[in-house]
Coordinates of C-alpha atoms in Angstrom, one line a residue:
Chain A
M213 CA 86.2 48.1 111.7
G214 CA 87.5 50.4 108.9
Y215 CA 88.2 53.6 109.9
R216 CA 87.2 56.6 107.7
I217 CA 91.2 57.8 106.6
L218 CA 91.6 61.1 104.5
I219 CA 95.0 61.5 102.8
V220 CA 96.5 64.5 101.7
D221 CA 99.9 64.8 99.2
N222 CA 100.5 66.4 96.4
Q223 CA 102.1 63.4 94.8
P224 CA 99.6 61.2 93.0
L225 CA 102.1 58.7 93.5
I226 CA 102.3 58.9 97.5
L227 CA 98.3 58.8 97.3
E228 CA 97.8 56.1 94.9
Y229 CA 100.5 54.0 97.6
M230 CA 98.3 54.9 100.4
R231 CA 95.3 54.4 99.1
D232 CA 96.2 51.1 98.5
L233 CA 97.6 50.2 101.5
L234 CA 94.6 51.5 104.0
E235 CA 92.0 50.1 101.7
K236 CA 93.3 46.7 101.6
A237 CA 93.7 47.3 105.6
G238 CA 89.8 47.8 105.1
H239 CA 89.7 51.3 105.6
E240 CA 87.2 53.6 103.7
V241 CA 89.5 56.7 102.2
R242 CA 89.5 59.4 100.2
M243 CA 92.4 61.4 98.7
A244 CA 93.1 65.1 98.8
V245 CA 95.4 66.9 96.1
G246 CA 96.6 69.7 98.3
G247 CA 95.4 71.8 101.5
L248 CA 92.5 73.7 99.6
D249 CA 90.7 70.3 98.6
A250 CA 91.4 68.8 102.0
I251 CA 89.4 71.3 104.1
Q252 CA 86.3 71.2 101.5
I253 CA 86.8 66.7 101.6
A254 CA 87.4 67.3 105.6
C255 CA 84.4 68.9 106.3
E256 CA 81.7 66.7 104.3
F257 CA 84.0 63.4 105.0
K258 CA 84.4 64.3 108.9
P259 CA 87.6 61.4 108.6
Q260 CA 88.6 59.9 112.1
L261 CA 92.3 59.7 110.8
L262 CA 94.3 62.1 108.5
F263 CA 97.7 61.5 106.7
I264 CA 98.9 65.0 105.4
D265 CA 102.0 65.5 103.7
M266 CA 104.3 68.2 105.7
V267 CA 105.7 70.3 103.0
M268 CA 102.7 71.3 100.2
P269 CA 102.7 74.1 98.1
Y270 CA 100.0 77.1 99.2
I271 CA 98.9 75.4 102.8
D272 CA 101.6 73.0 104.5
G273 CA 100.5 70.1 106.3
K274 CA 101.0 71.8 109.9
R275 CA 98.9 75.1 109.0
L276 CA 96.5 72.2 107.4
C277 CA 96.4 70.1 111.1
G278 CA 95.9 74.1 112.8
I279 CA 93.0 74.8 110.5
L280 CA 91.2 71.6 110.6
R281 CA 91.5 71.2 114.2
K282 CA 89.4 74.2 115.0
N283 CA 86.5 72.2 113.2
D284 CA 84.4 70.6 116.0
D285 CA 83.7 67.6 114.0
L286 CA 87.4 66.9 113.6
K287 CA 89.1 68.5 116.6
D288 CA 89.5 64.8 117.9
S289 CA 90.6 63.0 114.5
L290 CA 94.1 61.4 114.6
Y291 CA 96.8 63.7 113.0
I292 CA 99.2 62.0 111.5
L293 CA 101.7 64.4 109.0
I294 CA 103.7 62.3 106.4
S295 CA 107.4 64.5 106.2
G296 CA 110.0 64.2 103.7
V297 CA 111.7 67.0 105.3
A298 CA 111.4 64.9 109.1
A299 CA 115.4 64.6 109.4
E300 CA 116.3 67.9 108.7
A301 CA 113.4 69.5 111.0
G302 CA 113.8 67.2 114.0
T303 CA 111.0 67.4 116.8
S304 CA 111.4 71.1 117.3
Y305 CA 109.8 72.5 114.3
F306 CA 106.6 69.9 114.6
S307 CA 104.4 71.0 117.0
D308 CA 101.2 69.4 118.9
L309 CA 99.0 70.3 116.2
A310 CA 99.7 66.6 114.6
D311 CA 99.8 63.4 117.0
V312 CA 102.2 61.3 115.1
Y313 CA 105.0 62.3 112.5
I314 CA 106.2 59.7 110.2
A315 CA 109.5 60.4 107.9
K316 CA 109.3 59.7 104.2
G317 CA 111.3 56.9 103.2
P318 CA 111.1 53.8 101.3
F319 CA 107.5 52.6 101.0
K320 CA 108.5 49.2 102.5
T321 CA 109.1 51.0 105.8
M322 CA 106.6 53.6 105.6
S323 CA 104.3 50.7 105.0
K324 CA 105.4 49.7 109.0
Y325 CA 104.8 52.5 110.8
I326 CA 101.3 53.2 109.0
L327 CA 100.1 50.2 110.2
D328 CA 101.6 50.3 113.4
V329 CA 100.0 53.6 113.8
L330 CA 96.5 52.2 113.0
N331 CA 97.3 49.1 115.3
K332 CA 97.9 51.5 118.1
Y333 CA 95.0 53.7 117.4
R334 CA 92.5 50.6 117.1
H335 CA 94.3 49.7 120.7
N336 CA 94.4 53.3 122.1
H337 CA 97.8 53.3 123.0
I338 CA 98.7 56.1 120.4
D339 CA 100.5 58.4 123.2
E340 CA 103.4 55.5 122.8
L341 CA 103.6 57.2 119.3
K342 CA 103.6 60.6 120.0
H343 CA 106.0 63.6 120.2
K344 CA 108.3 60.6 117.8
I345 CA 109.2 61.1 114.2
L346 CA 108.7 57.2 113.1
G347 CA 111.4 56.1 110.7
V348 CA 113.7 59.1 110.9
E349 CA 117.0 56.7 111.9
E350 CA 116.3 55.6 108.1
I351 CA 117.0 59.1 106.5
Y352 CA 120.1 61.3 105.9
H353 CA 119.6 65.1 106.2
R354 CA 120.5 67.7 104.0
E355 CA 121.8 70.9 105.1
V356 CA 119.8 73.3 102.6
T357 CA 116.9 72.3 103.4
K358 CA 117.4 72.8 107.2
E359 CA 118.0 76.4 106.0
L360 CA 115.1 77.1 104.1
L361 CA 113.0 75.4 106.9
F362 CA 114.7 77.9 109.2
S363 CA 113.9 81.0 106.6
H364 CA 110.7 79.6 106.4
K365 CA 110.1 79.7 110.1
H366 CA 111.5 83.6 110.1
L367 CA 108.8 84.3 107.7
E368 CA 106.3 82.9 109.9
V369 CA 107.0 84.6 112.7
L370 CA 107.3 88.1 110.7
F371 CA 103.8 87.4 108.9
S372 CA 102.2 86.0 112.2
S373 CA 103.4 89.4 114.3
M374 CA 103.4 92.1 111.6
D375 CA 100.5 94.8 111.6
Y376 CA 100.1 94.8 107.8
G377 CA 97.0 92.3 107.1
V378 CA 98.9 89.7 104.9
L379 CA 96.6 87.8 102.5
E380 CA 97.5 85.5 99.6
F381 CA 95.6 83.9 96.8
L382 CA 95.8 81.7 93.5
E383 CA 95.1 82.7 89.8
D384 CA 91.1 81.9 90.6
F385 CA 91.1 84.0 93.6
R386 CA 91.0 81.1 96.1
I387 CA 92.5 82.3 99.4
I388 CA 95.6 80.0 100.5
Y389 CA 96.8 82.1 103.1
V390 CA 95.9 84.9 105.8
N391 CA 97.8 86.1 108.4
K392 CA 96.7 87.4 111.9
A393 CA 95.8 91.2 110.8
A394 CA 94.2 90.1 108.2
E395 CA 92.1 88.2 110.0
I396 CA 91.1 91.0 112.1
I397 CA 90.6 93.1 109.2
F398 CA 88.2 90.8 107.3
E399 CA 86.3 90.2 110.5
Q400 CA 86.7 86.2 110.0
P401 CA 89.0 83.5 110.6
E402 CA 91.7 81.8 108.9
E403 CA 89.2 79.1 108.4
E404 CA 86.5 80.6 107.1
L405 CA 88.7 82.7 104.4
L406 CA 90.6 79.9 103.1
A407 CA 89.4 78.6 99.9
R408 CA 86.9 81.8 99.7
D409 CA 87.0 84.0 96.2
F410 CA 89.0 86.7 97.0
R411 CA 86.7 88.8 95.1
K412 CA 83.9 88.5 97.2
L413 CA 86.0 90.4 100.4
I414 CA 86.6 93.6 97.7
T415 CA 83.7 95.7 96.7
K416 CA 82.4 94.9 93.0
R417 CA 84.0 98.3 92.3
F418 CA 87.2 97.4 92.2
H419 CA 86.4 93.8 90.4
P420 CA 87.8 95.2 86.6
Q421 CA 91.2 95.8 88.0
L422 CA 91.6 92.9 90.2
N423 CA 90.6 90.7 87.1
S424 CA 92.9 92.7 84.7
F425 CA 95.9 92.3 87.3
V426 CA 95.8 88.7 87.9
K427 CA 95.6 88.2 84.2
S428 CA 98.8 90.7 83.5
M429 CA 100.4 89.7 86.7
D430 CA 102.2 92.8 86.3
E431 CA 105.2 92.8 88.7
Q432 CA 104.5 96.3 89.4
G433 CA 101.8 95.3 91.3
L434 CA 98.4 97.2 91.7
E435 CA 97.5 99.5 94.6
L436 CA 93.7 100.1 95.2
G437 CA 92.6 102.1 97.8
D438 CA 94.5 105.4 97.0
D439 CA 92.1 107.7 94.9
T440 CA 88.6 106.2 95.2
P441 CA 88.0 104.8 98.8
L442 CA 88.4 101.2 99.6
I443 CA 86.2 100.3 102.5
I444 CA 86.2 96.8 104.4
N445 CA 84.1 96.4 107.3
G446 CA 83.4 99.9 107.8
R447 CA 87.5 100.4 107.5
Y448 CA 89.5 102.6 105.1
T449 CA 91.9 100.3 104.1
H450 CA 94.9 100.0 101.4
L451 CA 96.0 97.5 99.1
R452 CA 99.0 96.9 97.5
L453 CA 99.2 93.2 95.1
L454 CA 102.2 91.8 94.4
P455 CA 102.6 88.6 91.8
V456 CA 104.7 85.9 93.2
I457 CA 106.0 83.4 90.5
E458 CA 108.2 80.4 90.9
E459 CA 107.2 78.5 88.0
P460 CA 104.7 76.2 88.2
H461 CA 103.4 78.1 90.9
K462 CA 102.3 81.4 91.0
S463 CA 100.1 83.5 93.7
I464 CA 99.1 87.0 94.3
M465 CA 100.1 88.2 97.7
A466 CA 97.9 91.0 98.9
I467 CA 99.2 93.7 101.5
I468 CA 96.7 95.0 103.4
R469 CA 96.8 98.2 105.3
D470 CA 94.1 99.9 107.8
T471 CA 94.2 103.3 106.8
T472 CA 90.7 104.3 108.9
K473 CA 92.6 106.5 111.6
Y474 CA 95.0 108.1 108.5
Q475 CA 91.8 109.0 106.7
L476 CA 90.1 110.3 109.7
A477 CA 92.5 112.7 110.9
K478 CA 92.9 113.6 107.3
E479 CA 89.1 114.8 107.2
E480 CA 89.4 116.2 110.5
V481 CA 92.1 118.6 109.4
E482 CA 90.8 119.1 106.1
E483 CA 87.9 120.1 107.7
S484 CA 89.5 122.1 110.4
L485 CA 91.2 124.1 107.3
R486 CA 88.0 124.7 105.8
T487 CA 86.6 126.6 109.2
K488 CA 89.8 128.4 108.9
E489 CA 89.5 129.5 106.0
M490 CA 86.1 130.7 106.2
L491 CA 87.3 132.4 109.0
L492 CA 90.1 134.2 107.9
K493 CA 87.7 134.9 105.2
E494 CA 85.0 136.7 108.0
I495 CA 87.7 138.2 110.1
N496 CA 89.5 140.0 106.7
H497 CA 85.8 141.0 105.7
R498 CA 84.9 142.6 109.2
I499 CA 88.8 144.6 109.4
K500 CA 87.8 145.6 105.7
N501 CA 84.8 146.8 106.9
N502 CA 86.0 148.5 110.1
L503 CA 88.5 150.5 108.2
G504 CA 86.3 151.6 105.5
M505 CA 83.8 153.0 109.0
I506 CA 87.0 154.7 110.0
G507 CA 87.5 156.1 106.6
S508 CA 83.5 157.3 106.7
L509 CA 84.0 159.1 109.5
L510 CA 86.8 160.9 108.8
N511 CA 84.5 161.8 105.9
L512 CA 82.0 162.7 108.4
Q513 CA 84.4 164.8 110.4
K514 CA 85.5 167.0 107.3
T515 CA 82.2 168.4 107.2
Y516 CA 82.5 170.3 110.7
I517 CA 86.1 171.6 109.9
D518 CA 86.5 175.0 108.0
N519 CA 90.1 174.7 107.4
P520 CA 90.4 173.1 103.9
Q521 CA 94.5 172.3 104.9
Y522 CA 92.8 170.2 107.8
C523 CA 90.7 168.4 105.3
V524 CA 93.6 167.7 103.0
Y525 CA 95.2 166.3 106.1
L526 CA 92.2 164.1 106.8
D527 CA 92.3 163.0 103.1
E528 CA 95.8 161.8 103.4
I529 CA 95.1 159.6 106.4
K530 CA 91.9 158.5 104.5
G531 CA 94.0 157.4 101.8
K532 CA 97.0 155.5 103.8
I533 CA 93.8 153.7 105.7
Q534 CA 92.4 153.1 102.0
S535 CA 95.6 151.1 101.0
I536 CA 95.3 148.4 104.1
E537 CA 91.4 148.2 103.7
L538 CA 91.8 147.2 100.0
I539 CA 94.4 144.6 101.1
H540 CA 91.9 143.2 103.4
E541 CA 89.0 143.4 100.4
K542 CA 91.0 141.5 98.0
L543 CA 92.3 138.7 100.7
Y544 CA 88.5 138.0 102.0
K545 CA 87.5 137.3 98.1
T546 CA 90.8 135.0 97.7
E547 CA 91.8 131.4 98.6
D548 CA 95.5 132.3 99.3
F549 CA 95.9 134.2 102.7
R550 CA 99.4 134.9 102.4
H551 CA 100.0 137.0 99.0
V552 CA 98.2 139.5 96.9
D553 CA 98.1 139.9 93.6
I554 CA 100.2 143.2 93.1
G555 CA 99.0 144.9 89.9
S556 CA 95.6 144.5 90.4
Y557 CA 95.8 145.8 94.0
L558 CA 97.8 149.0 93.0
Y559 CA 95.8 149.9 90.4
D560 CA 92.5 149.7 92.3
L561 CA 94.0 151.8 95.1
G562 CA 94.9 154.7 92.8
V563 CA 91.7 154.8 91.6
M564 CA 90.7 154.6 94.7
I565 CA 92.6 157.7 96.0
I566 CA 92.0 159.6 93.1
K567 CA 88.3 159.2 93.9
T568 CA 89.1 160.1 97.6
V569 CA 91.1 163.0 96.8
T570 CA 89.0 164.9 93.8
D571 CA 85.7 165.1 92.7
S572 CA 84.2 162.7 90.6
T573 CA 84.4 165.2 87.3
F574 CA 88.2 165.4 88.0
G575 CA 89.4 163.4 84.6
V576 CA 92.7 161.9 85.8
E577 CA 93.0 158.9 84.3
I578 CA 95.2 155.9 85.2
G579 CA 96.7 152.9 84.0
L580 CA 98.6 149.8 84.8
T581 CA 101.2 148.2 82.7
G582 CA 103.7 145.1 83.7
G583 CA 102.2 142.4 85.5
N584 CA 99.8 141.2 88.1
F585 CA 101.5 138.3 90.2
P586 CA 101.3 137.1 93.9
V587 CA 103.1 139.2 96.6
P588 CA 103.4 138.6 100.0
I589 CA 100.6 140.6 102.2
K590 CA 103.5 142.2 104.6
T591 CA 105.6 143.5 101.2
A592 CA 102.2 144.5 99.5
I593 CA 101.3 146.3 102.8
S594 CA 104.6 148.5 102.5
L595 CA 104.1 149.0 98.5
G596 CA 100.7 150.1 99.3
L597 CA 100.9 152.3 101.8
I598 CA 103.8 153.9 99.1
T599 CA 101.5 153.9 96.1
A600 CA 99.1 155.8 98.1
E601 CA 101.6 158.7 99.1
V602 CA 103.2 159.0 95.8
V603 CA 99.4 159.0 94.1
T604 CA 98.1 161.8 96.5
N605 CA 101.6 163.7 96.2
A606 CA 100.5 163.5 92.2
M607 CA 97.0 164.4 92.7
K608 CA 98.0 167.2 95.3
Y609 CA 101.6 168.9 93.4
G610 CA 101.1 167.3 89.9
F611 CA 98.1 167.9 89.0
G612 CA 96.7 170.6 92.1
E613 CA 97.1 173.8 89.5
I614 CA 95.0 171.9 86.9
S615 CA 91.6 173.1 86.6
K616 CA 88.9 170.8 85.5
N617 CA 89.1 168.6 82.4
S618 CA 91.8 170.7 81.4
Y619 CA 94.7 169.3 79.1
L620 CA 98.4 169.1 79.6
N621 CA 100.1 170.1 76.8
G622 CA 97.6 168.5 74.3
H623 CA 97.4 164.9 77.0
A624 CA 94.8 164.1 79.8
P625 CA 95.9 164.0 83.1
M626 CA 97.3 160.6 83.7
I627 CA 98.7 158.7 86.2
T628 CA 100.6 155.3 84.8
I629 CA 101.2 152.5 87.5
H630 CA 104.4 150.0 86.2
V631 CA 105.1 146.9 88.1
N632 CA 107.3 143.8 87.4
A633 CA 109.5 141.1 88.9
G634 CA 112.4 139.5 88.1
T635 CA 115.0 139.2 90.4
Q636 CA 113.9 142.1 91.6
L637 CA 110.5 143.6 92.2
Q638 CA 110.1 147.3 90.2
L639 CA 107.3 149.7 90.9
V640 CA 107.5 152.8 88.6
I641 CA 104.7 155.6 88.9
E642 CA 104.3 158.1 86.7
N643 CA 102.4 161.2 85.8
N644 CA 102.3 164.0 83.6
G645 CA 101.5 167.1 85.8
T646 CA 103.9 169.4 86.9
P647 CA 107.4 167.9 87.2
F648 CA 109.5 167.1 90.8
P649 CA 111.1 169.7 91.8
E650 CA 115.1 169.5 91.3
G651 CA 117.0 170.0 94.7
I652 CA 114.9 168.3 96.9
D653 CA 116.9 166.0 99.7
I654 CA 114.0 163.5 99.6
E655 CA 116.1 161.4 102.2
N656 CA 116.3 164.3 104.5
A657 CA 112.6 165.9 103.5
E658 CA 110.9 166.6 106.6
S659 CA 107.5 166.3 104.8
L660 CA 105.4 163.4 106.6
G661 CA 104.7 161.4 103.0
L662 CA 108.1 161.4 102.3
I663 CA 109.4 160.5 105.6
L664 CA 107.1 157.0 105.2
I665 CA 107.8 156.5 101.7
H666 CA 112.0 156.6 102.9
D667 CA 110.8 154.3 106.4
L668 CA 108.9 151.7 104.0
A669 CA 111.7 151.8 101.5
N670 CA 114.2 150.8 104.1
Q671 CA 112.1 148.5 105.8
L672 CA 112.1 146.6 102.1
D673 CA 116.1 146.8 101.4
A674 CA 115.1 148.8 98.5
T675 CA 116.6 152.0 96.0
Y676 CA 114.4 154.7 95.4
G677 CA 113.9 158.0 94.1
F678 CA 112.1 160.9 92.4
K679 CA 112.9 162.4 89.4
A680 CA 111.5 165.0 86.5
A681 CA 110.0 162.5 83.3
K682 CA 111.5 163.7 79.7
N683 CA 108.2 164.4 78.3
G684 CA 107.1 166.6 81.8
G685 CA 105.8 165.3 84.7
T686 CA 107.2 163.1 87.5
V687 CA 108.5 159.6 88.0
F688 CA 109.0 157.6 91.3
Q689 CA 110.6 154.4 91.2
I690 CA 111.5 151.9 93.5
S691 CA 113.5 148.4 93.4
F692 CA 114.4 145.5 95.6
D693 CA 115.8 142.3 95.4
F694 CA 112.1 139.7 94.8
P695 CA 110.9 137.5 96.1
K696 CA 111.1 138.5 100.0
E697 CA 110.0 136.3 102.8
S698 CA 107.2 137.6 104.1
Chain B
M73 CA 115.5 43.9 87.5
I74 CA 112.2 44.6 89.6
N75 CA 110.2 41.8 91.3
L76 CA 106.7 43.4 91.3
K77 CA 105.0 41.1 93.3
T78 CA 107.6 40.5 95.7
Q79 CA 107.9 44.4 96.2
A80 CA 104.2 44.7 96.1
E81 CA 104.1 42.3 99.0
E82 CA 106.7 43.5 101.1
I83 CA 105.1 47.4 100.8
G84 CA 101.7 45.7 101.5
I85 CA 99.9 46.9 98.3
D86 CA 98.7 44.7 95.1
S87 CA 101.0 44.4 92.1
D88 CA 98.8 46.3 90.0
T89 CA 98.8 49.5 92.4
L90 CA 102.4 48.9 92.1
L91 CA 102.9 48.9 88.7
K92 CA 100.2 52.1 88.7
M93 CA 103.1 53.5 90.5
Y94 CA 105.8 53.3 88.7
E95 CA 104.0 54.6 85.9
L96 CA 103.2 57.7 87.7
F97 CA 106.9 58.0 88.7
I98 CA 108.2 57.0 84.9
D99 CA 105.7 59.6 84.1
G100 CA 106.4 62.4 86.8
T101 CA 110.5 62.1 86.8
G102 CA 110.6 62.7 83.0
Q103 CA 108.5 65.7 83.8
D104 CA 111.0 67.0 86.4
L105 CA 114.1 66.3 84.2
A106 CA 112.6 68.6 81.9
E107 CA 112.4 71.4 84.6
L108 CA 115.8 70.3 85.8
K109 CA 117.1 71.2 82.6
I110 CA 115.5 74.3 82.3
A111 CA 116.4 75.0 86.0
V112 CA 120.5 74.0 85.5
Q113 CA 120.3 76.3 82.5
N114 CA 119.1 79.1 84.1
G115 CA 121.3 78.8 87.3
N116 CA 118.3 78.4 89.3
I117 CA 119.7 76.7 92.6
M118 CA 116.7 76.6 94.8
Q119 CA 114.0 74.7 92.2
I120 CA 116.9 72.3 91.1
E121 CA 117.2 71.4 95.4
N122 CA 113.8 71.0 94.9
I123 CA 113.3 68.9 92.0
L124 CA 116.4 66.6 92.9
H125 CA 114.8 66.2 96.0
H126 CA 111.8 65.1 94.7
I127 CA 113.3 62.5 92.2
K128 CA 115.1 61.4 95.0
G129 CA 112.4 61.0 97.8
A130 CA 110.0 58.9 95.1
A131 CA 113.2 56.9 93.9
T132 CA 114.2 56.1 97.4
A133 CA 110.5 55.3 97.8
L134 CA 110.4 52.8 95.2
D135 CA 113.8 51.4 96.2
L136 CA 115.2 52.7 92.6
G137 CA 118.7 53.2 93.9
S138 CA 120.7 54.0 91.5
I139 CA 118.4 56.9 90.2
S140 CA 118.2 57.8 93.9
S141 CA 122.1 57.8 94.6
L142 CA 122.8 59.8 91.5
A143 CA 120.0 62.5 92.5
A144 CA 121.8 63.0 95.9
S145 CA 125.0 63.0 94.3
L146 CA 123.9 66.1 92.5
E147 CA 122.3 67.4 95.5
G148 CA 125.8 67.7 97.1
K149 CA 126.9 69.5 94.0
I150 CA 124.9 71.7 93.3
S151 CA 126.2 75.4 92.2
S152 CA 126.2 77.2 89.1
E153 CA 129.7 76.4 88.5
Y154 CA 128.8 72.5 88.1
S155 CA 126.7 72.8 85.3
R156 CA 128.9 70.5 83.2
E157 CA 128.6 68.0 85.6
A158 CA 125.1 68.6 86.3
S159 CA 124.2 67.9 83.0
E160 CA 126.2 64.8 83.2
I161 CA 124.2 63.4 85.8
I162 CA 120.8 64.3 84.5
L163 CA 122.1 62.4 81.4
G164 CA 122.9 59.5 83.5
I165 CA 119.2 59.8 85.1
E166 CA 117.5 59.9 82.1
K167 CA 119.4 56.6 81.0
S168 CA 118.0 55.1 83.9
L169 CA 114.6 56.0 83.7
A170 CA 115.0 55.0 80.1
G171 CA 116.3 51.6 81.0
L172 CA 113.3 51.2 83.6
K173 CA 111.0 52.5 80.8
E174 CA 112.1 49.4 78.5
W175 CA 111.9 47.1 81.2
F176 CA 108.9 48.0 81.9
R177 CA 107.5 47.6 78.3
G178 CA 108.8 44.1 78.1
K179 CA 106.5 43.7 81.0

């Protein structure tokens, strides 16, 4: 009675030899030149015996036995591994996946063992040959092969235990290797993934990049899933493709990382940041409105006060409140909650204070020179309070005696704010009103406004001073090291 | 030199098949030697080992002792420092192969 026998070897010489030997013995023989072909042929042919070469490119004999054993039609077949490295490997390298091992040697010796296996199989005595390497005594071992086998074993353990999916495919995209993690990611067992077209596992949008990479085999590799999400079975994944070239063999190694947890955490953080930004804007808006309401209450209070000096005090307080209110107005209109653009802030503040302390027909112009750059909030608040004080003083003392729409030496009343920054931030507020009186010791002054400026300047570790301008009027100048930690 | 009929009987196959196997061996080993020369030039030790192992295995299988011994002797001496000696041994294998080819041509 002849058996159905499949021979798997990548060497035509061995295939030709075994085909003739086995056909002459009356068996039906099929041949496969490698693991990928063997899987396809074995599933259709359903061989009772399989002679498989141990060392083959891409899918070695041991793995092939494991894959085919999982097929219900092939699980009880007899697996014979033919090994050219039997002398070096010894029985420890082999596993229970194969039933019998035959060492590669002279054909006449191998024929004796092959026919012996068939004879024992026919008479149900195959157990006598199990866990033996037939013919191993007749060959000698090479140390380098032993080292290679050890190295191979290391890689096998490493790949099978790693969390990253590792998958290898050929230039025609047929898959030749899958580790355990890749089986989990693709939700398919090794035997179903092997020999499949890798592209069928990846969404079509990435096919042009894949095709182009495989054509070029660029040694820099290819990364997929960074910018555009690569989703496999509902999981976010990152794919790194690397060419493996050892002529004449070429393949592509795909390292697959499940980034689902990272992506979900990232989305959660982004959503949380969006919420936080929205809340911060809302808080700044409410603070601004509340400070505005306090300003309105002060205005209301003024209508019940007969003493004009008290009204001036209320206006001064209102100016200080407005300087802070304006900061919060700027903050809720911006994306940056840590900084304020100082030029536009001080200019708007100046305009607001002029409107507060004068009626709308009083024509004091305000100008801004220098830059408009971000400044930490804490510094901006100090500069805002100082500016509010200096501008209020300018209105009160510089232009206090000037009647409506009057001119000073042919010029309109003017306040100029100049701000710039290099290694130091410098703020200069100049007016063309009545000059600042000489001989005032500003550091020891008892005026609330000057005390406030002095304390704020100290907080900024700044130098500051008032002086008379060349063409009349007053110049206030403050400078300090910049940038400062907020 | 080679008795095809006797050897085929010893192996258990037809002499026509054995003849075809020798043809496969001659063609395959010719290609192996071409690759071996390049590997020796590049100092690719692993590739040299693989090719020699392949030649030696096939020669041993066919009982071609001289080629098998030459390949085995080179296997034991592989390193980039021995490239001159390697070239000489490759030349030796080529001569043996040419002799084998000539013998079969006569048949």
